[in-house]
Short mmCIF file of C-alpha atoms in Angstrom, two decimals:
data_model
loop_
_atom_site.label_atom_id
_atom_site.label_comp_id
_atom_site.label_asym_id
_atom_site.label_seq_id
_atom_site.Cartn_x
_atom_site.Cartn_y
_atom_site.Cartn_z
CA UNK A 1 95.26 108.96 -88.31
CA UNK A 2 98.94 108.24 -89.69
CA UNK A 3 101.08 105.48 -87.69
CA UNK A 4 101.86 105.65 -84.33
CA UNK A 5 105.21 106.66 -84.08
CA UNK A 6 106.41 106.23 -80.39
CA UNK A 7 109.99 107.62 -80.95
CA UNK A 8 108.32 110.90 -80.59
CA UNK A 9 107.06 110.38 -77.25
CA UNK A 10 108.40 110.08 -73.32
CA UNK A 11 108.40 107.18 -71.60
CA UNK A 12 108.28 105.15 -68.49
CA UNK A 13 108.97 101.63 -67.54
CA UNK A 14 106.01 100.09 -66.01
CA UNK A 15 104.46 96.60 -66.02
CA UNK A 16 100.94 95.92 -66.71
CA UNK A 17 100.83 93.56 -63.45
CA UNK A 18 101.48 97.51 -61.97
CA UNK A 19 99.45 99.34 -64.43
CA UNK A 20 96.88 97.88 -67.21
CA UNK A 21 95.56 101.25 -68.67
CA UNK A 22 93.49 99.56 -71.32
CA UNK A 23 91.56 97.81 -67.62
CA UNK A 24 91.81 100.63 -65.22
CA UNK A 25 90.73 103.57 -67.92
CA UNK A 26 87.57 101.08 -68.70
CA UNK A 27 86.62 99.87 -65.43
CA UNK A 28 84.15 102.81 -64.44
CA UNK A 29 86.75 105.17 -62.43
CA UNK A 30 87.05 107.80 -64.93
CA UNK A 31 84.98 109.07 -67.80
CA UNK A 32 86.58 111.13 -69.84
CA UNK A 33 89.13 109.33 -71.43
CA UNK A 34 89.26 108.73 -75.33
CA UNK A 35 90.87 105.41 -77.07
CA UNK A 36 91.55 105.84 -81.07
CA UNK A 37 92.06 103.25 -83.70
CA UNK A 38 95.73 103.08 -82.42
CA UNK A 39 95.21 102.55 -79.12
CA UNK A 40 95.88 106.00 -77.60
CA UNK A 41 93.96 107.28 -74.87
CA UNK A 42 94.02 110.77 -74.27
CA UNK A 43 92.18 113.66 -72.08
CA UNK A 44 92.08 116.77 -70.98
CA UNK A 45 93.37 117.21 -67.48
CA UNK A 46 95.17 119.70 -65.00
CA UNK A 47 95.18 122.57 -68.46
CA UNK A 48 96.73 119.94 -70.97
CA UNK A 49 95.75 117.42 -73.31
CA UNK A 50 97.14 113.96 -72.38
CA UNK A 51 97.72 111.34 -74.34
CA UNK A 52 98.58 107.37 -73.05
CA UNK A 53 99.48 104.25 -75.07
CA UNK A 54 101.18 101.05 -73.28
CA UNK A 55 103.09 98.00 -74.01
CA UNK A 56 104.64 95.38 -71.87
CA UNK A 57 107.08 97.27 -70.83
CA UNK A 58 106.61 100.96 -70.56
CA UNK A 59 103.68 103.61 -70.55
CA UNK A 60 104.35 106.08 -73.35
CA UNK A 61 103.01 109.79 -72.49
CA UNK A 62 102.78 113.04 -74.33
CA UNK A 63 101.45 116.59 -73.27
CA UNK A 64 99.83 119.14 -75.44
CA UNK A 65 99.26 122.59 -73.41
CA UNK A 66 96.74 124.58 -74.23
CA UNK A 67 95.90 126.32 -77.85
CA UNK A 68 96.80 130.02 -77.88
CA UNK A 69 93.65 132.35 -78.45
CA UNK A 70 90.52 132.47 -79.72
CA UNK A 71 90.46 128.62 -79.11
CA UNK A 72 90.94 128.82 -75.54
CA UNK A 73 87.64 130.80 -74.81
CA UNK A 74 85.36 128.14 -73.96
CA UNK A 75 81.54 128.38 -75.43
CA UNK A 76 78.40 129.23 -73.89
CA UNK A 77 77.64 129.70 -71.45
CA UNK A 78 81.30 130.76 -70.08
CA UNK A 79 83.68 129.66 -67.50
CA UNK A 80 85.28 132.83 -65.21
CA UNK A 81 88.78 130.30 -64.66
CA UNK A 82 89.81 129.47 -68.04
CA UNK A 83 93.36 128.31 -68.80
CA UNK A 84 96.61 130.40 -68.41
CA UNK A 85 98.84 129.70 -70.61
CA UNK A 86 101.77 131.61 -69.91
CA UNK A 87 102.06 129.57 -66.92
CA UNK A 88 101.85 126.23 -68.17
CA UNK A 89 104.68 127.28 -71.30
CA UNK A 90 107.26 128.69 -68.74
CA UNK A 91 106.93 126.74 -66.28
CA UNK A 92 108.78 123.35 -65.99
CA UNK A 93 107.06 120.27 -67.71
CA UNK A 94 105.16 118.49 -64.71
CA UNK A 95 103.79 115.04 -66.48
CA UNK A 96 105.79 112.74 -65.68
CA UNK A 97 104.65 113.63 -61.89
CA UNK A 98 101.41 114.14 -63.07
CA UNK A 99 101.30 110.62 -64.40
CA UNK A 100 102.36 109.07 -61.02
CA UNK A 101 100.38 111.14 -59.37
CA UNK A 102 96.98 110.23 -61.28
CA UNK A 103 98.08 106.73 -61.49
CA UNK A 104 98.39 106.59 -57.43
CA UNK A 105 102.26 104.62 -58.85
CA UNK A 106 103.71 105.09 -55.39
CA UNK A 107 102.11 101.52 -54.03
CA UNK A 108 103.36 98.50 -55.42
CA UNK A 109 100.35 96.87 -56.82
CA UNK A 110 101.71 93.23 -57.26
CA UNK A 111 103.10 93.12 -53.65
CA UNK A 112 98.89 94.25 -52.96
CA UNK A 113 97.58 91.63 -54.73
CA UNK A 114 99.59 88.89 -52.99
CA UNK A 115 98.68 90.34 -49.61
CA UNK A 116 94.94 90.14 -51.02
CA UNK A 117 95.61 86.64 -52.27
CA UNK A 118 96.70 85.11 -49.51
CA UNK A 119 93.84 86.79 -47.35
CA UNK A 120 91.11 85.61 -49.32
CA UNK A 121 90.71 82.62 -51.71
CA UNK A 122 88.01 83.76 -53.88
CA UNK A 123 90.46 86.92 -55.16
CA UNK A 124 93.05 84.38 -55.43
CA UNK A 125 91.62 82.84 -57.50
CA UNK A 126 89.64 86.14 -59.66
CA UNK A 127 92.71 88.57 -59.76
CA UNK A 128 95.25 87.12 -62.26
CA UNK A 129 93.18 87.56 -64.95
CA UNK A 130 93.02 90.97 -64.02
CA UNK A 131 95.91 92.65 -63.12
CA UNK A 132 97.48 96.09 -63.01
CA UNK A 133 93.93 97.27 -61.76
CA UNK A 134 94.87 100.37 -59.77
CA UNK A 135 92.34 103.39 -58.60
CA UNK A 136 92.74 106.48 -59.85
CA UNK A 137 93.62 109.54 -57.82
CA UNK A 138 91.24 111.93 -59.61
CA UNK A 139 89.90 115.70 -58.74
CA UNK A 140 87.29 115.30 -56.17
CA UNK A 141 84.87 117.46 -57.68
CA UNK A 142 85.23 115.65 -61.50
CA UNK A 143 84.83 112.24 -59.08
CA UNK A 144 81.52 114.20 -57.60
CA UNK A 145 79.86 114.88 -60.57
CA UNK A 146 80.84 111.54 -62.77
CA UNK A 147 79.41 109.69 -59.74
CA UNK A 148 76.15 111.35 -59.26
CA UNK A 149 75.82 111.00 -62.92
CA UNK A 150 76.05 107.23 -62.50
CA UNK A 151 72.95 106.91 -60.47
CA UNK A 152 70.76 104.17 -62.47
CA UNK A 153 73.23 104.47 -65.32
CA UNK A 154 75.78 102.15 -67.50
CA UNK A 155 79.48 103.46 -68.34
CA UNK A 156 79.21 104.34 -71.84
CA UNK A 157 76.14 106.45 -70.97
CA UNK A 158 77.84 108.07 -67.78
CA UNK A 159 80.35 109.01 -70.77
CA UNK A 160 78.39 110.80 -72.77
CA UNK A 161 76.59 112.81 -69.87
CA UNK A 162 79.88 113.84 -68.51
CA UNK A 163 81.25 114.73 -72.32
CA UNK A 164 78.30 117.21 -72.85
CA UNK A 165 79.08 118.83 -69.47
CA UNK A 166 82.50 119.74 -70.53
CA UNK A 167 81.51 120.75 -73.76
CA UNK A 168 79.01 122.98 -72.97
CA UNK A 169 80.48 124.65 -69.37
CA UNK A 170 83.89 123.44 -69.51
CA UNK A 171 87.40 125.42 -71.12
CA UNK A 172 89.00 124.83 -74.72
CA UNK A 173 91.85 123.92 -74.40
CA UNK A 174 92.48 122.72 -78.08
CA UNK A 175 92.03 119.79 -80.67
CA UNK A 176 93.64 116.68 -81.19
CA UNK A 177 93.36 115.10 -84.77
CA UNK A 178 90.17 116.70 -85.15
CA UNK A 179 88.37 116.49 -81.82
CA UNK A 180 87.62 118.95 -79.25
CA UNK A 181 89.08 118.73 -75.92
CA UNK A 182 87.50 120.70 -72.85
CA UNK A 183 88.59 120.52 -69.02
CA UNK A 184 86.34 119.59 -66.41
CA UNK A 185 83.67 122.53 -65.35
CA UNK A 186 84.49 124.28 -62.07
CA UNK A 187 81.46 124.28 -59.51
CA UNK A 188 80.55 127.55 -60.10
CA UNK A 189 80.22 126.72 -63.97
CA UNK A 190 77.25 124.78 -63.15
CA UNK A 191 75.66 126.77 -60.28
CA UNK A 192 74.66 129.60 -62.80
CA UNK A 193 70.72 130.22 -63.68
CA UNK A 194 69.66 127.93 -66.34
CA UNK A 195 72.02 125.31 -65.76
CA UNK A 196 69.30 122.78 -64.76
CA UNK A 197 66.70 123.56 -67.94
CA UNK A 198 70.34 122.96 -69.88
CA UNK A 199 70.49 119.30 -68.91
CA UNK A 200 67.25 118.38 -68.81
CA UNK A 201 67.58 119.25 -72.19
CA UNK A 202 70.57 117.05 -73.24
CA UNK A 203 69.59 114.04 -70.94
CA UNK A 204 70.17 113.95 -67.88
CA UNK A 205 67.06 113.73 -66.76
CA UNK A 206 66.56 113.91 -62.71
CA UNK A 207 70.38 114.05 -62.18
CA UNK A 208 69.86 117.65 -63.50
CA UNK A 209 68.61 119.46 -60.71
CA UNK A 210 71.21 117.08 -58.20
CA UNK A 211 74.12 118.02 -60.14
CA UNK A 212 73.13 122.10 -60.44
CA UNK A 213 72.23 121.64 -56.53
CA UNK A 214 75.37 120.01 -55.87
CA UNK A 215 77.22 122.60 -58.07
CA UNK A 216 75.39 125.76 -56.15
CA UNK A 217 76.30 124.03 -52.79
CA UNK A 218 80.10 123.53 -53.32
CA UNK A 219 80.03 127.07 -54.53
CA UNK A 220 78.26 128.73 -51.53
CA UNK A 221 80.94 126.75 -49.05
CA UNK A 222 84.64 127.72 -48.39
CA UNK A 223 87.50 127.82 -50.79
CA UNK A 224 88.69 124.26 -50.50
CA UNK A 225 86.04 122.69 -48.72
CA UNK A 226 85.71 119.45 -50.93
CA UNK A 227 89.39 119.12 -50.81
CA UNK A 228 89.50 119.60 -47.09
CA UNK A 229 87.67 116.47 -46.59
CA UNK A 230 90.45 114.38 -48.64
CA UNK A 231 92.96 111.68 -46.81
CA UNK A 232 96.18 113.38 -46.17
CA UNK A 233 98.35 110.59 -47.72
CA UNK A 234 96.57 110.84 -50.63
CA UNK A 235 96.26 114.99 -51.23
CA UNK A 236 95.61 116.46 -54.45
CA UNK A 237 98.62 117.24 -57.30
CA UNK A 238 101.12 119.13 -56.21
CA UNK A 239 101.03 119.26 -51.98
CA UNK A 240 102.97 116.51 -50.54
CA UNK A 241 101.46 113.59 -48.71
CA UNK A 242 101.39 112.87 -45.01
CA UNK A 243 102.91 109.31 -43.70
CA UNK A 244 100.36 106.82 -42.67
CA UNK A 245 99.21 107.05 -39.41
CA UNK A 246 97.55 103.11 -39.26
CA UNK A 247 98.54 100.12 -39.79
CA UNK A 248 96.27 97.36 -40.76
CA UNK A 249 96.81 95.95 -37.34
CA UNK A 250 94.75 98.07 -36.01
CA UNK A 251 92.91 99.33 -38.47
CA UNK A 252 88.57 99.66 -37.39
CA UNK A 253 86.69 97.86 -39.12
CA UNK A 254 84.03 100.70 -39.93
CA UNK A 255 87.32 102.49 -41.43
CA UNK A 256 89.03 105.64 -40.18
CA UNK A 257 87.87 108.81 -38.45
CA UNK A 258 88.85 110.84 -41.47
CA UNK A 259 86.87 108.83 -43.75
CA UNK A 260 83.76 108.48 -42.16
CA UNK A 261 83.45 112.48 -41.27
CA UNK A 262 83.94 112.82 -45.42
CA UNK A 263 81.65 110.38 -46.10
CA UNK A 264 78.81 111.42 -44.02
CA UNK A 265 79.24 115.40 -45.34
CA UNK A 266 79.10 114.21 -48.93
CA UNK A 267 75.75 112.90 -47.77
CA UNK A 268 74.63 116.08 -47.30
CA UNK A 269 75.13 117.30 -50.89
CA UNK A 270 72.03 116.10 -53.44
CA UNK A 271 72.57 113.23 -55.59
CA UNK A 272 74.70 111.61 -53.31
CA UNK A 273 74.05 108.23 -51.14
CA UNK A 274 76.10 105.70 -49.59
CA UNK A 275 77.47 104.60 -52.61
CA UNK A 276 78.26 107.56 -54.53
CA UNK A 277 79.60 109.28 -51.71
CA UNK A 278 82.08 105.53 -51.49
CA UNK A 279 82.89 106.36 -54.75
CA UNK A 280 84.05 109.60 -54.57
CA UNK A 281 86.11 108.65 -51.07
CA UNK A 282 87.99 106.24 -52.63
CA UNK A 283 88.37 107.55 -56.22
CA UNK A 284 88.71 111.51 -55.14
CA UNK A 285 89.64 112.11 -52.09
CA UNK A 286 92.32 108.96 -51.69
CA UNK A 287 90.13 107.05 -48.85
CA UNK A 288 91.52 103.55 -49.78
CA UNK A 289 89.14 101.67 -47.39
CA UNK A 290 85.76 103.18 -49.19
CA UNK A 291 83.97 99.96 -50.46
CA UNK A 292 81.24 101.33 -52.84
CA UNK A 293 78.15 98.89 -53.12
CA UNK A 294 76.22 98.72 -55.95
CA UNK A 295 74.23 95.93 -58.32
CA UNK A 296 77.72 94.41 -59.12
CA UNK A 297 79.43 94.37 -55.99
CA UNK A 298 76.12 93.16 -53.94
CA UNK A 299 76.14 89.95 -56.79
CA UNK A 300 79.52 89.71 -55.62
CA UNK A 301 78.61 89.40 -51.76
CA UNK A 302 76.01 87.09 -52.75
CA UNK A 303 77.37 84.96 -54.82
CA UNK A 304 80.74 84.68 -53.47
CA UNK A 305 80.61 85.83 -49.40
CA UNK A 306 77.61 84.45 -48.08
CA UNK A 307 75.65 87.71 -48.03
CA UNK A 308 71.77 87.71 -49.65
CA UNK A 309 70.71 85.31 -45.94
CA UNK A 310 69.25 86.17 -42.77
CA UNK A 311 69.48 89.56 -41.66
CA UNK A 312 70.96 90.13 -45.10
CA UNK A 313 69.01 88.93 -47.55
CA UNK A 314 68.51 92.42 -48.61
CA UNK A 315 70.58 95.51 -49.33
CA UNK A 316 69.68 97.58 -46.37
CA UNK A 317 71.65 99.90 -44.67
CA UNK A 318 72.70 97.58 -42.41
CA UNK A 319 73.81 95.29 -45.26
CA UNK A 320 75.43 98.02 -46.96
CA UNK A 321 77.60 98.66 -43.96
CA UNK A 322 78.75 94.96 -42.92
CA UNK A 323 79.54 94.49 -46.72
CA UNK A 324 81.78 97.42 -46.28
CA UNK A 325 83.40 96.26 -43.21
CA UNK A 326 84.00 92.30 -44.27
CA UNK A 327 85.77 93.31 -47.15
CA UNK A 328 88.07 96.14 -44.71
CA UNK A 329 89.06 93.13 -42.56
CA UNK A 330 89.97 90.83 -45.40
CA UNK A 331 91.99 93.09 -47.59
CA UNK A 332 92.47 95.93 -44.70
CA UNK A 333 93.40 99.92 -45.46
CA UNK A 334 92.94 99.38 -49.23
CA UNK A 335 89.74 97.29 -49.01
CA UNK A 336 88.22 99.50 -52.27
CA UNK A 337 91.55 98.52 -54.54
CA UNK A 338 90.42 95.12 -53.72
CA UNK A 339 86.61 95.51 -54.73
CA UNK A 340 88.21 97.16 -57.42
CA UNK A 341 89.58 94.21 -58.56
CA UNK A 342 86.34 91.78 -58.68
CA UNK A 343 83.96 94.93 -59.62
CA UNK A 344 85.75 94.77 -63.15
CA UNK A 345 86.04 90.88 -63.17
CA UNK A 346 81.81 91.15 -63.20
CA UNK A 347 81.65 93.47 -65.83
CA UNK A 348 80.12 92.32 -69.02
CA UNK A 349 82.49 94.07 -71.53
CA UNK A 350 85.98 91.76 -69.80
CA UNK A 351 83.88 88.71 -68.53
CA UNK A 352 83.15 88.00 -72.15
CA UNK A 353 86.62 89.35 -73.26
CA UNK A 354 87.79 86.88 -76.00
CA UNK A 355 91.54 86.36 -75.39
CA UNK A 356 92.54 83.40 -78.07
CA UNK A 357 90.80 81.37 -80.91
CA UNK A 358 91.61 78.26 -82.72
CA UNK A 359 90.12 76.32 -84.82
CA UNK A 360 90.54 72.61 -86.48
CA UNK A 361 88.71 71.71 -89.16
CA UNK A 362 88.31 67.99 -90.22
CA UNK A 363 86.36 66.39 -94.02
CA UNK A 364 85.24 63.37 -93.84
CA UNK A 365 85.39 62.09 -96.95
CA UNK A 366 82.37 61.75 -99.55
CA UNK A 367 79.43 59.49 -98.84
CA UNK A 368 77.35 58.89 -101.99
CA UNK A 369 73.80 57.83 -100.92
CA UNK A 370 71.20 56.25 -104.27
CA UNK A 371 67.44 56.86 -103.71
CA UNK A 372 64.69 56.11 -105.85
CA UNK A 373 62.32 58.65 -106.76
CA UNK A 374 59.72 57.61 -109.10
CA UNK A 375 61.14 56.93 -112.06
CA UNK A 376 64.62 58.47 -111.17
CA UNK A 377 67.69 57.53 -109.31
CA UNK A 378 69.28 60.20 -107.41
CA UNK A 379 72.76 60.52 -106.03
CA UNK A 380 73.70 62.41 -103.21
CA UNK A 381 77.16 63.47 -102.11
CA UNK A 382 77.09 64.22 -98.67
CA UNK A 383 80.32 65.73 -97.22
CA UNK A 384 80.28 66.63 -93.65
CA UNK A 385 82.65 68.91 -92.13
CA UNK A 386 83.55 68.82 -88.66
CA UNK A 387 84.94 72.10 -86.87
CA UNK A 388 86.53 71.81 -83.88
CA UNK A 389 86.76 75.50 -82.01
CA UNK A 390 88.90 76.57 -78.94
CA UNK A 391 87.79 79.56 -77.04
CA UNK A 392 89.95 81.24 -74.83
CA UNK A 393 87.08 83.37 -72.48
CA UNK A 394 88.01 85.35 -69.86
CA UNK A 395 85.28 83.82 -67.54
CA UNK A 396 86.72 84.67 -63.94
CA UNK A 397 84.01 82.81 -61.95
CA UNK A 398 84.94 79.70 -64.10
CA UNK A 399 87.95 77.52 -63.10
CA UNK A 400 87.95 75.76 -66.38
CA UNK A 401 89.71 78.63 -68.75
CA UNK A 402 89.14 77.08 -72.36
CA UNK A 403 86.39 75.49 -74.16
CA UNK A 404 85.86 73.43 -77.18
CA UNK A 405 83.21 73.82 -79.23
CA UNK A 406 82.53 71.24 -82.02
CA UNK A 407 80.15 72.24 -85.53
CA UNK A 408 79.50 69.88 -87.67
CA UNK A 409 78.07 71.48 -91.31
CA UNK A 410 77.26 69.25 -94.15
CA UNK A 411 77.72 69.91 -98.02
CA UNK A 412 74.83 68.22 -100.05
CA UNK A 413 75.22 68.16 -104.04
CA UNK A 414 72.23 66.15 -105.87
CA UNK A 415 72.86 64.41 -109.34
CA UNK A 416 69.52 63.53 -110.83
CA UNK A 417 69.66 60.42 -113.65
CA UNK A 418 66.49 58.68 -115.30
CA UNK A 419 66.86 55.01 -114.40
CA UNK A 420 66.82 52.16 -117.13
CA UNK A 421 63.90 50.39 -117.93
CA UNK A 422 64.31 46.77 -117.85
#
């Protein structure tokens, strides 16, 4: 790939303390997205290929629509709603709203934090070193099937699974220096015959028959039935948003009527407990209060809020649901931004971030050290070399930031001379 030349492309200001795309597109919201050498990220998403790249000051965006025929018609086995392109070429050029729309840009994220901050102590003192976290406002069913896919799973694998899907149900819609880029599958896609024996096939193992079960379900329902169960401040791209009817002042605790009726009918579908069903609440259908619980964020509650005792000393239902509703009355309507937040701080791949390196390096000077061997005299030059390292580690659950590391290495050279006889 040739240099990055950003004159070519749109652009809009943005800070990372509002947006951090290189955090939020890693954190385990979306799985799709592609980073190259350069640092773009692009995907295919609402019948275009998108591609991202950020600096301090602005997000940089560019659109390809779809690749005129043969390359639009997906492969086997095919999907009945592939892209129209006539529509998407003479129509107006919707990124830009696109972008704030998938980027949920309407809160101001800083303003969230502080509110967070000065509720609770421990995100006080985890956040700044991980800012411009925001979630995603994604297609319900893509947040569906990337979630039931994450069942006893890692990111990069979740990834891959998701990437085959596309591949082999999802449209064409065209390449981008040299790759393939598909949309996301429609339900119906992956309700057909066969579907199942197809991913057992590539991997997925037991999420196989949950995901074509899922797929036949959402098929057999009503026209809109997943989206029906979305919050209406948060609806999908394109229909206008509602005005909040809460406050936090009197916000439950357990969370809103809307949320709970979607949360126990995605319970219903296969594949999906109380935590995948959290995730697709808050990541799909705009339920900011979801708090999803899994291995990380039950560490979390452990180690940081007093959970892992008593009547809690296990994750149980019960547990599950006072986890939820401690973090809705510290951080309030957009408890799962929070969680958010300190999910990605216990991640592996930005705990152990390296963020700065120096090193000193001090010679002591030569020490020549005379030992008798035999009938010899040997001379050793010893030169030790002392290496003073500074890590910067992004560590959030330490409060000392840097550490010094000291080496010491010696150099030993051995001169060999026959000593005089007397």
């Amino acid at each position: 790939m040739g240099a990055l030349n950003l004159a070519e492309w749109q652009k809009l200001p943005v800070s990372l303390s509002e947006l951090c795309i290189n955090t939020t597109l890693r954190c385990g919201q979306s799985f799709r997205w592609r980073k190259n050498d350069a640092g773009v990220w692009s995907m295919a998403l609402h019948n275009r290929i998108l591609s991202l790249h950020q600096d301090p000051e602005y997000l940089y965006y560019r659109s390809l629509p779809p690749a005129p025929s043969p390359l639009q018609a997906p492969p086997t086995p095919p999907c009945s709603n592939p892209p129209s392109i006539p529509e998407v070429l003479d129509s107006k050029d919707d990124t830009l709203e696109l972008i704030h729309h998938y980027f949920n840009l309407t809160p101001k994220l800083t303003d969230l934090y502080n509110q967070w901050s000065a509720a609770d102590s421990n995100f006080a003192r985890k956040a700044p070193k991980f800012t411009g976290i925001r979630i995603l406002k994604q297609d319900a069913w893509e947040a569906l099937v990337g979630f039931i896919c994450s069942s006893n799973n890692n990111i990069s694998r979740i990834g891959q699974m998701v990437h085959k899907l596309c591949v082999n149900y999802g449209p064409l819609l065209g390449h981008l220096d040299g790759e393939a880029y598909h949309d996301f599958p429609p339900p119906h896609a992956l309700a057909k015959d066969g579907v199942e024996a197809k991913l057992r096939s590539l991997g997925f193992g037991y999420r196989a028959k949950y995901l074509h079960q899922t797929a036949c379900i959402v098929s057999s329902k009503s026209d809109g039935w997943l989206e029906s169960l979305r919050n209406p401040e948060s609806p999908a791209f394109g229909t206008k948003a509602l005005s909040p009817a809460h406050s936090n002042d009197d916000f439950p605790p357990e969370g809103r009527e809307g949320y709970l009726k979607a949360h126990a009918s995605l319970l219903e579908l296969q594949g999906v407990g109380p935590k995948v069903a959290d995730c697709v609440c808050l990541m799909g259908l705009g339920w900011g209060e979801a708090v999803p619980v899994d291995t990380h964020v039950w560490q979390i509650a452990q180690r940081d809020y007093k959970f892992g005792k008593g009547k809690h000393a296990s994750l149980t239902k019960d547990t599950y649901a006072a986890i939820g509703a401690k973090f809705r009355g510290l951080w309030g309507r957009e408890a799962g931004w929070a969680q958010s937040v300190l999910f990605t701080a216990n991640l592996r791949a930005f705990t152990e971030q390296l963020v700065g390196k120096k090193e000193e390096v001090k010679v002591e000077e030569d020490v020549k050290v005379k030992i008798e061997e035999g009938g010899e005299e040997v001379v050793r030059d010893v030169v030790k070399v002392e290496k003073v390292v500074e890590k910067g580690v992004k560590r959030p659950f330490e409060d000392d930031g840097e550490k010094k590391v000291v080496e010491i290495s010696e150099s030993v050279k051995t001169r060999k001379r026959r000593k005089r006889q007397p």
